[in-house]
mmCIF file of C-alpha atoms in Angstrom:
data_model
loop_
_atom_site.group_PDB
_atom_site.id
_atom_site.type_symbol
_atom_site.label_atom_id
_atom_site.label_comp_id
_atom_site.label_asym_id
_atom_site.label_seq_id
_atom_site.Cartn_x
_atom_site.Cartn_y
_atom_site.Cartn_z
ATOM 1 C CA UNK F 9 -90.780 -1.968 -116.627
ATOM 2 C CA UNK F 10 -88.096 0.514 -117.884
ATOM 3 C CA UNK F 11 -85.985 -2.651 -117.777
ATOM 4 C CA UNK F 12 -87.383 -3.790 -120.591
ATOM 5 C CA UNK F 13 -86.717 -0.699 -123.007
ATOM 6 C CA UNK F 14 -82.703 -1.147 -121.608
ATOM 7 C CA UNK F 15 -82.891 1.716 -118.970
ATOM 8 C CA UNK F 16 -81.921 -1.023 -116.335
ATOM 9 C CA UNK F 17 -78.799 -2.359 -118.318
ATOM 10 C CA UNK F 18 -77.336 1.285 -118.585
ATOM 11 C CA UNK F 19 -77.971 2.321 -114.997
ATOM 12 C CA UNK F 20 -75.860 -0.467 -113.710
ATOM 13 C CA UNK F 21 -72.515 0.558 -115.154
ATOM 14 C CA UNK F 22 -72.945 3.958 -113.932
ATOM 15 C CA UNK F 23 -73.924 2.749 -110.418
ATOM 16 C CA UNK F 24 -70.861 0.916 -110.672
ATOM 17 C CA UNK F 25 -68.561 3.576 -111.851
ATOM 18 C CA UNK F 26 -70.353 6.119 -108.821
ATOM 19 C CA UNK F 27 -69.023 3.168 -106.123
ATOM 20 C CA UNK F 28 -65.880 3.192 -107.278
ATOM 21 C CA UNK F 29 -65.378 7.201 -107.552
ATOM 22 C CA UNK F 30 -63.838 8.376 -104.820
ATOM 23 C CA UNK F 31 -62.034 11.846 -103.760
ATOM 24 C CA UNK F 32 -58.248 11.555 -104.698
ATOM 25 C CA UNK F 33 -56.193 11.736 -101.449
ATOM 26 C CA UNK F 34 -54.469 14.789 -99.861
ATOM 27 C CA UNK F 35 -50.873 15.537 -99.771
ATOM 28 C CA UNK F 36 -48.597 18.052 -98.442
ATOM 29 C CA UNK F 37 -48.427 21.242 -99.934
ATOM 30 C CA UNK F 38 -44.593 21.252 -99.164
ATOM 31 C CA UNK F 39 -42.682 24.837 -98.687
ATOM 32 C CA UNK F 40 -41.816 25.336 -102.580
ATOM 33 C CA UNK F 41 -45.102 26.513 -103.650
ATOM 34 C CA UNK F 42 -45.216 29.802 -105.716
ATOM 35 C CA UNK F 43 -48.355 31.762 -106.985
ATOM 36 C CA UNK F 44 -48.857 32.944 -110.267
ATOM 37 C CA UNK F 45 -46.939 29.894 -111.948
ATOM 38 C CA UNK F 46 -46.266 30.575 -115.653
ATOM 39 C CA UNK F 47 -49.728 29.413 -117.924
ATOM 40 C CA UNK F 48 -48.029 26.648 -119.695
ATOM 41 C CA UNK F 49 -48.082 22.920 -120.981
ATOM 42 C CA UNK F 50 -44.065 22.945 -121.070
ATOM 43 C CA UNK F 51 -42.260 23.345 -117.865
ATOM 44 C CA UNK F 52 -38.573 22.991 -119.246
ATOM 45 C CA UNK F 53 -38.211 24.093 -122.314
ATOM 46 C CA UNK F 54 -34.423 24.435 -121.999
ATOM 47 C CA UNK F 55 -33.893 21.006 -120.817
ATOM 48 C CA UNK F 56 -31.359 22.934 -118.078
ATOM 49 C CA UNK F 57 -33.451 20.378 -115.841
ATOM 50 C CA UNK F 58 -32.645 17.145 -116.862
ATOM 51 C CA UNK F 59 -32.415 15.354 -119.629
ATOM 52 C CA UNK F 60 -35.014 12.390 -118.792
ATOM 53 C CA UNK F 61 -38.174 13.766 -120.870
ATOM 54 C CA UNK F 62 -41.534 13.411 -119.311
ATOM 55 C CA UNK F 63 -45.186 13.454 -120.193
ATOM 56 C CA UNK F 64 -48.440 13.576 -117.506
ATOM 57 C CA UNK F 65 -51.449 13.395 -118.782
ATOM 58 C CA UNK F 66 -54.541 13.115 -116.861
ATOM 59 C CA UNK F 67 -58.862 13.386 -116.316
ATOM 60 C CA UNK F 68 -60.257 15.443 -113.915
ATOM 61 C CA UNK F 69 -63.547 14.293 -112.195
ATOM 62 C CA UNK F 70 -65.851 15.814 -109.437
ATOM 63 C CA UNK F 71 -67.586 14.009 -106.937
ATOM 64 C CA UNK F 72 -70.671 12.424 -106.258
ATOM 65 C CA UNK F 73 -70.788 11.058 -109.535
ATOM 66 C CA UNK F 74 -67.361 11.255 -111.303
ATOM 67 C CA UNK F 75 -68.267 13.758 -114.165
ATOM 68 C CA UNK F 76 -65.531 15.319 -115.868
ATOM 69 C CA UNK F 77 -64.875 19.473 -114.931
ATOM 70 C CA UNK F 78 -63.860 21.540 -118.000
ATOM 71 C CA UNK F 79 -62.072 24.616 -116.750
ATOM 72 C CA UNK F 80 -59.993 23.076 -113.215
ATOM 73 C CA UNK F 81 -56.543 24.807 -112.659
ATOM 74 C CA UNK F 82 -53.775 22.299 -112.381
ATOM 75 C CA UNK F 83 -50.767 23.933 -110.983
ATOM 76 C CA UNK F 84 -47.700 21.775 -110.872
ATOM 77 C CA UNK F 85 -44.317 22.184 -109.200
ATOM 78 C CA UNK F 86 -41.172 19.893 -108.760
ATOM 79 C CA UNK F 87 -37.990 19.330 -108.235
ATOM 80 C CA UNK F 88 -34.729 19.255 -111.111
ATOM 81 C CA UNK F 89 -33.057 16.020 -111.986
ATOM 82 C CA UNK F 90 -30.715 16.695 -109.026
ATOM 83 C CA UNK F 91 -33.696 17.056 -106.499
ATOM 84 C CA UNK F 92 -33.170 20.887 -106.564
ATOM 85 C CA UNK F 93 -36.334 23.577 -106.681
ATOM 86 C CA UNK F 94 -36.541 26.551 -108.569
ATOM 87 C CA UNK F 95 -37.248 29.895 -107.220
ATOM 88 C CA UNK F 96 -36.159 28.945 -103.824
ATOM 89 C CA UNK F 97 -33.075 31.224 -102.648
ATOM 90 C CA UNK F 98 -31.008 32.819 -104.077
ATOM 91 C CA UNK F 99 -30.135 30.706 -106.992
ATOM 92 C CA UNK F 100 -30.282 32.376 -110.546
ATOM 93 C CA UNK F 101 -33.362 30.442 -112.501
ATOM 94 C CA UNK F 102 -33.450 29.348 -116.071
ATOM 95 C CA UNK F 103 -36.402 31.279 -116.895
ATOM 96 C CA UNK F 104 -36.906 28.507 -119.589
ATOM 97 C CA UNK F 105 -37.016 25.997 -117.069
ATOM 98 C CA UNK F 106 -39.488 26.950 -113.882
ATOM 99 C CA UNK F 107 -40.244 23.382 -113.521
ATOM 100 C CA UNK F 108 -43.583 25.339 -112.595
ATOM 101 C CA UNK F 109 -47.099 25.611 -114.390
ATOM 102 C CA UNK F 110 -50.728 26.050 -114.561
ATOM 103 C CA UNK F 111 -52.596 24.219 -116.853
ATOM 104 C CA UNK F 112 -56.341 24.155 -117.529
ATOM 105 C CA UNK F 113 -58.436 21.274 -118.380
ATOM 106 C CA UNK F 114 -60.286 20.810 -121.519
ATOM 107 C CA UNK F 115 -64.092 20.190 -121.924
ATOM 108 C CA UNK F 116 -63.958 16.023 -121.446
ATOM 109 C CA UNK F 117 -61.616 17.315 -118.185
ATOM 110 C CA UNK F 118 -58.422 16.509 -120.073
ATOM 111 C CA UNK F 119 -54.943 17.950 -118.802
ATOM 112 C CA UNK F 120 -51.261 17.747 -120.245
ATOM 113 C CA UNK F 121 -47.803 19.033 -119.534
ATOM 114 C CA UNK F 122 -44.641 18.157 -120.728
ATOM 115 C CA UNK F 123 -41.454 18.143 -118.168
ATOM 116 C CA UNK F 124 -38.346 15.839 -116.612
ATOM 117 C CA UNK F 125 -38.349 13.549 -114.503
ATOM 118 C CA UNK F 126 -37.680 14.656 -111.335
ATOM 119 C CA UNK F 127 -34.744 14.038 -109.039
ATOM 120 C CA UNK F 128 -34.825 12.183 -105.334
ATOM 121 C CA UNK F 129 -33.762 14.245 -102.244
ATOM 122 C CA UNK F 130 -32.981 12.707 -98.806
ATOM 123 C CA UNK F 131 -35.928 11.054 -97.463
ATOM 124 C CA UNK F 132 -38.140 11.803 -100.609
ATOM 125 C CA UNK F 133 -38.987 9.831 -103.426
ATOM 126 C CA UNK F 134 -39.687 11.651 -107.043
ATOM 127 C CA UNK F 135 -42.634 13.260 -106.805
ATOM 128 C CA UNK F 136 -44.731 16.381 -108.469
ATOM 129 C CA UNK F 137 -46.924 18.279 -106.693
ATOM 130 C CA UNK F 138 -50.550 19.541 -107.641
ATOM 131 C CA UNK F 139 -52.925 22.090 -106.563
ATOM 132 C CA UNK F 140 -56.089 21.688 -108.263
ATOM 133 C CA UNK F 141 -59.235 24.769 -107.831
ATOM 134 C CA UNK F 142 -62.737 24.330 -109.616
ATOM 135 C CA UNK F 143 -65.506 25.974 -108.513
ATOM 136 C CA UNK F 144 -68.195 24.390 -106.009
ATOM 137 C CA UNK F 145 -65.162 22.134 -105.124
ATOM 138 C CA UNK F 146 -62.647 21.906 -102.351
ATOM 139 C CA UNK F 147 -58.942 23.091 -102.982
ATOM 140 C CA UNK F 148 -57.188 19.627 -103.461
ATOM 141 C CA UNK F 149 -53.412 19.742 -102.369
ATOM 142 C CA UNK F 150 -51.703 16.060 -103.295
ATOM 143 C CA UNK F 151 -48.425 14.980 -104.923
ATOM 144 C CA UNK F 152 -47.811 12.207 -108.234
ATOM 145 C CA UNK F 153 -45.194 9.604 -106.562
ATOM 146 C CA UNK F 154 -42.943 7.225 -109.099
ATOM 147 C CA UNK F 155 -42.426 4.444 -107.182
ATOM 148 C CA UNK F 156 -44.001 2.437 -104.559
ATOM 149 C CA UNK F 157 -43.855 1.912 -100.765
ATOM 150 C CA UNK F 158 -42.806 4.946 -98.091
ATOM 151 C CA UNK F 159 -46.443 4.107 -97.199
ATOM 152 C CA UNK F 160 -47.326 6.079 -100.446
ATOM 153 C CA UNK F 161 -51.366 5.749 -101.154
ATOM 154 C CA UNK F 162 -51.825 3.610 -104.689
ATOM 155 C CA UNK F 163 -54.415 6.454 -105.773
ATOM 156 C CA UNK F 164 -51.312 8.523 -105.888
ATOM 157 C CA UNK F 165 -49.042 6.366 -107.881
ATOM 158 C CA UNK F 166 -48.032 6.541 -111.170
ATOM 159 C CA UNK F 167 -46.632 3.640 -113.702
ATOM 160 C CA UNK F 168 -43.734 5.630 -116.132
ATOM 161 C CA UNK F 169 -43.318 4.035 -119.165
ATOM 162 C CA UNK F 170 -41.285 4.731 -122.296
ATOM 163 C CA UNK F 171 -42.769 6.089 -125.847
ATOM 164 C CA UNK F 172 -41.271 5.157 -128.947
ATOM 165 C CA UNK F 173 -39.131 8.271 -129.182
ATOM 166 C CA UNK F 174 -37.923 7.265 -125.078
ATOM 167 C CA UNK F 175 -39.869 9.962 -123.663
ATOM 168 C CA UNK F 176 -41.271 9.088 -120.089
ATOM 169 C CA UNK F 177 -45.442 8.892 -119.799
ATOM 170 C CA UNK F 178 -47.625 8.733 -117.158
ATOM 171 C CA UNK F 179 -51.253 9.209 -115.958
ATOM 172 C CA UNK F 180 -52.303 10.981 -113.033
ATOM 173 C CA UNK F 181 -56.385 10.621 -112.951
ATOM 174 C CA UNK F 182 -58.037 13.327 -109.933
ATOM 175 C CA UNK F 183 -61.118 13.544 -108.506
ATOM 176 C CA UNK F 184 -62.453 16.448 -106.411
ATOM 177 C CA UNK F 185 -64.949 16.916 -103.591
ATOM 178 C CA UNK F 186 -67.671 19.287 -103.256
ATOM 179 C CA UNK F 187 -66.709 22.235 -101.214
#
């Protein structure tokens, strides 16, 4: 009966979406991971980094149903242009260029930073690394690839394409489990 007043047409697309919403896959936390990372949107202001600009923008969801969670740290960390991390021995660090940050997501679940491209290493492709905390869910630990293959999950994938000022974007969509 509640077909009839439309009820039925809206609950399918939301069924849908709820099948397809799935927990983002785990990655390694890696040994580079610093507490405390600066509360920013810009992780190289300098450009000391690199020169290849880059833009990651994503939504973060929660499980069972794939609402979107104001208020979930994203902390990100990564290597230079030359595969190099800051903070790691006993390097002197561009303080203008951390290539570390902790970013909050908006109301809709919204996150942004702006950064290089990062660098390949020996037996790593480029990659960024996340560790994302909301309340009532589990501490997800996973990484944003470029590229394909190395037996890299898709769900951790990103396409990079080019602005019209040249400046790298991607999207890196997450969704958390309950705890």
């Amino acid at each position: 009966m509640l077909a009839g007043f439309g009820f039925g047409l809206c609950a399918a697309p939301w069924a849908a979406l709820a099948q397809q919403c799935k927990g983002t896959p785990r990655d390694a936390l890696g040994p580079f991971y610093k507490s405390d990372a600066p509360a920013t949107g810009e992780l190289c202001v300098s450009g000391s980094g690199g020169t290849e600009k880059l833009v990651v923008t994503g939504r973060v969801t929660g499980l069972p149903n794939c609402v979107p969670l104001a208020g979930v740290r994203v902390e990100v960390w990564q290597a230079d242009a030359h595969g190099d991390y800051t903070q790691v021995g006993g390097a002197r660090d561009d303080p203008r260029c951390l290539l570390r940050a902790s970013v909050i997501a908006d109301a809709a679940g919204q996150y942004r930073y702006a950064t290089i491209l990062p660098g390949e290493y020996p037996g790593r492709p480029r990659h960024i690394h996340y560790r994302i905390s909301h309340p009532g869910h589990a501490l997800l630990v996973t990484q944003l690839y470029f590229g394909s293959g190395r037996g890299i999950p898709d769900a951790l994938q990103a396409v990079l394409r080019r602005d019209a000022q040249g400046v790298w974007q991607a999207r890196f969509d997450l969704t958390l489990v309950p705890a």
